mmCIF file of C-alpha atoms in Angstrom:
data_model
loop_
_atom_site.group_PDB
_atom_site.id
_atom_site.type_symbol
_atom_site.label_atom_id
_atom_site.label_comp_id
_atom_site.label_asym_id
_atom_site.label_seq_id
_atom_site.Cartn_x
_atom_site.Cartn_y
_atom_site.Cartn_z
ATOM 1 C CA UNK C 91 112.149 59.907 35.408
ATOM 2 C CA UNK C 92 115.181 58.504 33.607
ATOM 3 C CA UNK C 93 113.802 59.787 30.287
ATOM 4 C CA UNK C 94 113.298 63.269 31.739
ATOM 5 C CA UNK C 95 116.814 63.419 33.168
ATOM 6 C CA UNK C 96 118.357 62.267 29.880
ATOM 7 C CA UNK C 97 116.453 64.938 27.941
ATOM 8 C CA UNK C 98 117.593 67.530 30.487
ATOM 9 C CA UNK C 99 121.240 66.510 30.062
ATOM 10 C CA UNK C 100 120.959 66.738 26.278
ATOM 11 C CA UNK C 101 119.248 70.143 26.449
ATOM 12 C CA UNK C 102 121.882 71.404 28.908
ATOM 13 C CA UNK C 103 124.634 70.455 26.460
ATOM 14 C CA UNK C 104 122.876 72.292 23.611
ATOM 15 C CA UNK C 105 122.307 75.447 25.669
ATOM 16 C CA UNK C 106 125.853 75.536 27.047
ATOM 17 C CA UNK C 107 127.493 74.761 23.702
ATOM 18 C CA UNK C 108 125.571 77.665 22.182
ATOM 19 C CA UNK C 109 127.735 80.034 24.246
ATOM 20 C CA UNK C 110 130.938 78.483 22.911
ATOM 21 C CA UNK C 111 129.978 77.455 19.374
ATOM 22 C CA UNK C 112 132.167 80.165 17.791
ATOM 23 C CA UNK C 113 135.245 78.424 19.183
ATOM 24 C CA UNK C 114 134.791 75.183 17.283
ATOM 25 C CA UNK C 115 133.646 74.413 13.747
ATOM 26 C CA UNK C 116 132.818 70.709 13.966
ATOM 27 C CA UNK C 117 129.036 70.537 14.394
ATOM 28 C CA UNK C 118 129.318 66.777 14.820
ATOM 29 C CA UNK C 119 130.497 67.455 18.360
ATOM 30 C CA UNK C 120 126.803 67.818 19.245
ATOM 31 C CA UNK C 121 125.897 64.344 17.934
ATOM 32 C CA UNK C 122 126.085 62.700 21.406
ATOM 33 C CA UNK C 123 123.676 65.349 22.757
ATOM 34 C CA UNK C 124 121.245 64.779 19.858
ATOM 35 C CA UNK C 125 121.335 61.026 20.412
ATOM 36 C CA UNK C 126 120.825 61.309 24.158
ATOM 37 C CA UNK C 127 117.729 63.524 23.703
ATOM 38 C CA UNK C 128 116.316 61.040 21.185
ATOM 39 C CA UNK C 129 117.033 58.180 23.605
ATOM 40 C CA UNK C 130 115.355 60.073 26.445
ATOM 41 C CA UNK C 131 112.207 60.625 24.360
ATOM 42 C CA UNK C 132 112.150 56.975 23.300
ATOM 43 C CA UNK C 133 112.799 55.828 26.860
ATOM 44 C CA UNK C 134 109.621 57.537 28.060
ATOM 45 C CA UNK C 135 107.548 55.556 25.554
ATOM 46 C CA UNK C 136 109.421 52.352 26.407
ATOM 47 C CA UNK C 137 108.738 52.917 30.096
ATOM 48 C CA UNK C 138 104.994 53.047 29.453
ATOM 49 C CA UNK C 139 105.176 49.852 27.383
ATOM 50 C CA UNK C 140 107.176 48.128 30.127
ATOM 51 C CA UNK C 141 104.726 49.139 32.863
ATOM 52 C CA UNK C 142 101.705 47.910 30.895
ATOM 53 C CA UNK C 143 103.418 44.660 29.910
ATOM 54 C CA UNK C 144 104.550 43.977 33.492
ATOM 55 C CA UNK C 145 101.126 44.662 35.008
ATOM 56 C CA UNK C 146 99.437 42.373 32.497
ATOM 57 C CA UNK C 147 102.364 39.931 32.520
ATOM 58 C CA UNK C 148 102.203 39.780 28.746
ATOM 59 C CA UNK C 149 105.012 37.591 27.399
ATOM 60 C CA UNK C 150 104.874 39.275 24.007
ATOM 61 C CA UNK C 151 104.892 42.741 25.578
ATOM 62 C CA UNK C 152 107.764 41.904 27.920
ATOM 63 C CA UNK C 153 109.788 40.323 25.115
ATOM 64 C CA UNK C 154 109.289 43.466 23.029
ATOM 65 C CA UNK C 155 110.263 45.571 26.054
ATOM 66 C CA UNK C 156 113.521 43.621 26.509
ATOM 67 C CA UNK C 157 114.439 43.883 22.824
ATOM 68 C CA UNK C 158 113.808 47.640 22.720
ATOM 69 C CA UNK C 159 115.769 48.140 25.944
ATOM 70 C CA UNK C 160 118.650 46.209 24.412
ATOM 71 C CA UNK C 161 118.618 48.533 21.394
ATOM 72 C CA UNK C 162 118.562 51.567 23.694
ATOM 73 C CA UNK C 163 121.437 50.095 25.695
ATOM 74 C CA UNK C 164 123.489 49.687 22.500
ATOM 75 C CA UNK C 165 122.650 53.287 21.532
ATOM 76 C CA UNK C 166 123.878 54.559 24.899
ATOM 77 C CA UNK C 167 127.122 52.634 24.475
ATOM 78 C CA UNK C 168 127.503 54.388 21.102
ATOM 79 C CA UNK C 169 126.927 57.741 22.868
ATOM 80 C CA UNK C 170 129.722 56.945 25.321
ATOM 81 C CA UNK C 171 132.125 56.017 22.508
ATOM 82 C CA UNK C 172 131.260 59.137 20.475
ATOM 83 C CA UNK C 173 131.541 61.256 23.611
ATOM 84 C CA UNK C 174 135.112 60.085 24.196
ATOM 85 C CA UNK C 175 136.005 60.587 20.515
ATOM 86 C CA UNK C 176 134.683 64.164 20.353
ATOM 87 C CA UNK C 177 136.027 64.991 23.802
ATOM 88 C CA UNK C 178 139.496 64.230 22.459
ATOM 89 C CA UNK C 179 138.854 66.408 19.379
ATOM 90 C CA UNK C 180 137.720 69.493 21.328
ATOM 91 C CA UNK C 181 141.253 70.773 21.966
ATOM 92 C CA UNK C 182 142.197 70.588 18.279
ATOM 93 C CA UNK C 183 138.936 72.261 17.245
ATOM 94 C CA UNK C 184 139.351 75.162 19.669
ATOM 95 C CA UNK C 185 143.041 75.594 18.824
ATOM 96 C CA UNK C 186 142.155 75.700 15.108
ATOM 97 C CA UNK C 187 139.430 78.362 15.357
ATOM 98 C CA UNK C 188 140.040 80.542 18.432
ATOM 99 C CA UNK C 189 142.693 82.762 16.820
ATOM 100 C CA UNK C 190 140.393 83.487 13.895
ATOM 101 C CA UNK C 191 137.579 84.401 16.289
ATOM 102 C CA UNK C 192 139.793 86.828 18.233
ATOM 103 C CA UNK C 193 141.072 88.429 15.019
ATOM 104 C CA UNK C 194 137.462 89.051 13.997
ATOM 105 C CA UNK C 195 136.610 90.857 17.233
ATOM 106 C CA UNK C 196 134.920 94.249 16.749
ATOM 107 C CA UNK C 197 134.359 96.002 20.054
ATOM 108 C CA UNK C 198 132.665 99.085 18.623
ATOM 109 C CA UNK C 199 129.899 97.166 16.864
ATOM 110 C CA UNK C 200 129.872 93.690 18.394
ATOM 111 C CA UNK C 201 128.634 90.839 16.252
ATOM 112 C CA UNK C 202 127.795 87.361 17.543
ATOM 113 C CA UNK C 203 131.449 86.276 17.639
ATOM 114 C CA UNK C 204 132.477 89.431 19.515
ATOM 115 C CA UNK C 205 129.714 88.942 22.072
ATOM 116 C CA UNK C 206 130.854 85.343 22.470
ATOM 117 C CA UNK C 207 134.407 86.492 23.283
ATOM 118 C CA UNK C 208 133.193 89.016 25.863
ATOM 119 C CA UNK C 209 130.877 86.413 27.395
ATOM 120 C CA UNK C 210 133.625 83.782 27.647
ATOM 121 C CA UNK C 211 136.148 86.221 29.130
ATOM 122 C CA UNK C 212 133.692 87.333 31.811
ATOM 123 C CA UNK C 213 132.286 83.881 32.491
ATOM 124 C CA UNK C 214 135.614 82.029 32.639
ATOM 125 C CA UNK C 215 137.573 84.999 34.024
ATOM 126 C CA UNK C 216 140.223 84.921 31.340
ATOM 127 C CA UNK C 217 141.764 87.305 28.820
ATOM 128 C CA UNK C 218 143.223 86.613 25.385
ATOM 129 C CA UNK C 219 144.110 83.255 23.947
ATOM 130 C CA UNK C 220 147.039 82.398 26.224
ATOM 131 C CA UNK C 221 147.149 85.672 28.199
ATOM 132 C CA UNK C 222 146.109 89.329 27.826
ATOM 133 C CA UNK C 223 149.151 90.159 25.662
ATOM 134 C CA UNK C 224 147.572 88.203 22.781
ATOM 135 C CA UNK C 225 145.244 91.144 22.203
ATOM 136 C CA UNK C 226 148.193 93.181 20.920
ATOM 137 C CA UNK C 227 148.244 91.039 17.769
ATOM 138 C CA UNK C 228 144.560 91.499 16.926
ATOM 139 C CA UNK C 229 143.107 93.820 14.280
ATOM 140 C CA UNK C 230 140.834 95.476 16.848
ATOM 141 C CA UNK C 231 143.780 96.410 19.111
ATOM 142 C CA UNK C 232 145.744 97.936 16.215
ATOM 143 C CA UNK C 233 142.729 99.932 15.037
ATOM 144 C CA UNK C 234 141.795 101.377 18.429
ATOM 145 C CA UNK C 235 145.400 102.432 19.201
ATOM 146 C CA UNK C 236 144.616 103.055 22.872
ATOM 147 C CA UNK C 237 146.819 100.297 24.329
ATOM 148 C CA UNK C 238 143.779 98.675 25.945
ATOM 149 C CA UNK C 239 142.061 95.314 25.891
ATOM 150 C CA UNK C 240 138.258 94.800 26.046
ATOM 151 C CA UNK C 241 136.592 95.604 29.364
ATOM 152 C CA UNK C 242 135.559 91.962 29.618
ATOM 153 C CA UNK C 243 139.208 91.290 30.552
ATOM 154 C CA UNK C 244 138.828 93.385 33.703
ATOM 155 C CA UNK C 245 138.574 91.583 37.028
ATOM 156 C CA UNK C 246 134.974 91.538 38.239
ATOM 157 C CA UNK C 247 135.852 93.052 41.623
ATOM 158 C CA UNK C 248 137.240 96.242 40.039
ATOM 159 C CA UNK C 249 134.834 99.022 39.071
ATOM 160 C CA UNK C 250 137.371 101.541 37.720
ATOM 161 C CA UNK C 251 139.205 99.215 35.312
ATOM 162 C CA UNK C 252 139.636 100.615 31.790
ATOM 163 C CA UNK C 253 141.393 97.610 30.257
ATOM 164 C CA UNK C 254 144.664 99.506 29.915
ATOM 165 C CA UNK C 255 147.770 97.355 29.489
ATOM 166 C CA UNK C 256 149.634 99.792 31.702
ATOM 167 C CA UNK C 257 147.756 98.241 34.633
ATOM 168 C CA UNK C 258 148.042 94.490 34.000
ATOM 169 C CA UNK C 259 147.160 93.754 37.639
ATOM 170 C CA UNK C 260 143.567 94.819 36.818
ATOM 171 C CA UNK C 261 143.236 92.164 34.113
ATOM 172 C CA UNK C 262 142.666 88.440 34.190
ATOM 173 C CA UNK C 263 146.045 86.814 33.705
ATOM 174 C CA UNK C 264 144.911 83.393 32.467
ATOM 175 C CA UNK C 265 144.258 82.745 28.770
ATOM 176 C CA UNK C 266 140.868 81.593 27.504
ATOM 177 C CA UNK C 267 141.879 78.738 25.201
ATOM 178 C CA UNK C 268 142.718 76.239 27.943
ATOM 179 C CA UNK C 269 139.625 77.197 29.956
ATOM 180 C CA UNK C 270 137.294 76.881 26.952
ATOM 181 C CA UNK C 271 138.733 73.443 26.177
ATOM 182 C CA UNK C 272 138.315 72.406 29.809
ATOM 183 C CA UNK C 273 134.717 73.653 29.904
ATOM 184 C CA UNK C 274 133.712 71.876 26.702
ATOM 185 C CA UNK C 275 135.361 68.651 27.835
ATOM 186 C CA UNK C 276 133.498 68.861 31.152
ATOM 187 C CA UNK C 277 130.218 69.216 29.270
ATOM 188 C CA UNK C 278 131.026 66.178 27.168
ATOM 189 C CA UNK C 279 131.827 64.230 30.327
ATOM 190 C CA UNK C 280 128.322 65.002 31.628
ATOM 191 C CA UNK C 281 126.937 63.273 28.536
ATOM 192 C CA UNK C 282 129.271 60.308 28.964
ATOM 193 C CA UNK C 283 128.452 59.786 32.647
ATOM 194 C CA UNK C 284 124.721 60.225 32.034
ATOM 195 C CA UNK C 285 124.822 57.635 29.248
ATOM 196 C CA UNK C 286 126.784 55.203 31.447
ATOM 197 C CA UNK C 287 124.419 55.672 34.406
ATOM 198 C CA UNK C 288 121.305 55.079 32.352
ATOM 199 C CA UNK C 289 122.869 52.174 30.496
ATOM 200 C CA UNK C 290 123.084 50.545 33.927
ATOM 201 C CA UNK C 291 119.382 51.329 34.434
ATOM 202 C CA UNK C 292 118.601 49.651 31.089
ATOM 203 C CA UNK C 293 120.454 46.527 32.236
ATOM 204 C CA UNK C 294 118.388 46.484 35.427
ATOM 205 C CA UNK C 295 115.182 46.898 33.417
ATOM 206 C CA UNK C 296 116.123 44.037 31.095
ATOM 207 C CA UNK C 297 117.002 41.844 34.091
ATOM 208 C CA UNK C 298 113.648 42.498 35.791
ATOM 209 C CA UNK C 299 111.723 41.822 32.580
ATOM 210 C CA UNK C 300 113.664 38.588 32.010
ATOM 211 C CA UNK C 301 112.845 37.432 35.560
ATOM 212 C CA UNK C 302 109.125 37.934 34.916
ATOM 213 C CA UNK C 303 109.417 36.130 31.564
ATOM 214 C CA UNK C 304 111.231 33.193 33.188
ATOM 215 C CA UNK C 305 108.591 32.945 35.903
ATOM 216 C CA UNK C 306 105.884 32.774 33.264
ATOM 217 C CA UNK C 307 107.720 30.119 31.240
ATOM 218 C CA UNK C 308 108.226 27.908 34.343
ATOM 219 C CA UNK C 309 104.532 28.026 35.177
ATOM 220 C CA UNK C 310 102.666 27.462 31.888
ATOM 221 C CA UNK C 311 99.547 26.282 33.720
ATOM 222 C CA UNK C 312 99.222 29.656 35.390
ATOM 223 C CA UNK C 313 96.029 31.223 34.130
ATOM 224 C CA UNK C 314 93.705 33.835 35.399
ATOM 225 C CA UNK C 315 90.344 32.617 36.607
ATOM 226 C CA UNK C 316 87.268 34.616 35.697
ATOM 227 C CA UNK C 317 83.846 34.543 37.217
ATOM 228 C CA UNK C 318 82.104 31.150 36.759
ATOM 229 C CA UNK C 319 85.186 29.022 37.260
ATOM 230 C CA UNK C 320 86.213 29.036 33.598
ATOM 231 C CA UNK C 321 89.765 29.811 32.438
ATOM 232 C CA UNK C 322 90.892 32.927 30.641
#
C-alpha cells in the first residue's frame, strides 16, 4: 500500500508539472519525483521480502530486510532535502522564463507554449505576468492591434467577455507568476510530506524486524519440530 501511494504521488507530480513545464527550464526539479517513484517500486519488492522473512522468521532474510529498509530510508531523506532545495529554486526559475514564454505567445496559431499560457490563465484564474496590463508589452498584443488580451483572461462567469482592455472588470486582475510559483511549490511540498510520512513507516518496519531478530537471538534453542520428534 505504501509503495502504491508513493508511486501515485510521483506520477501526480509528473502529470501536474507537465502543465507548467514551459514556465521553468531546470529539468532537475523533477528529480525528487523520479526518486520517489523508484522508491515506491522498490518498496513493493521489499515488502514481499519482509513478509516472507517474517513468516519464516529467517534471520538472514530479516537482516537483509532491515538493511534494504535503511537504504530506502536514507533515499527518502535525500528526497526531502532535494525537495526543499528545488522548492526554493522554483521562484527564480519561473521569474527567469515566464516573460520569454509570454513574449512567444501566438493566439492565432497556438503552439505548446501558447496552450500552456491559456491553460494556466484559466486554471489559476489569472492574467498576465503581474496583471493584465503586462499583455500590452507582448509581441502578440502589438501585432493584433485590437487592444485586447487572450480570452483565457476572461472571468469564467462571463459569457460575453471579449478580452478588451476597455472593460478591465471582465478580466482576472491577479498576475500568473505568483500563482504558478505557489502551485509548483505546493506540488513539491506533496513530495516532501509523502517522503517524510513513508520514512516514518520505514522506521517502524525496521523496528519490527529488529524486534523479531532480537527474539530469535535470545532463544537460540528455538527450533521447529517435525513429524517423528526430530529437529529441523
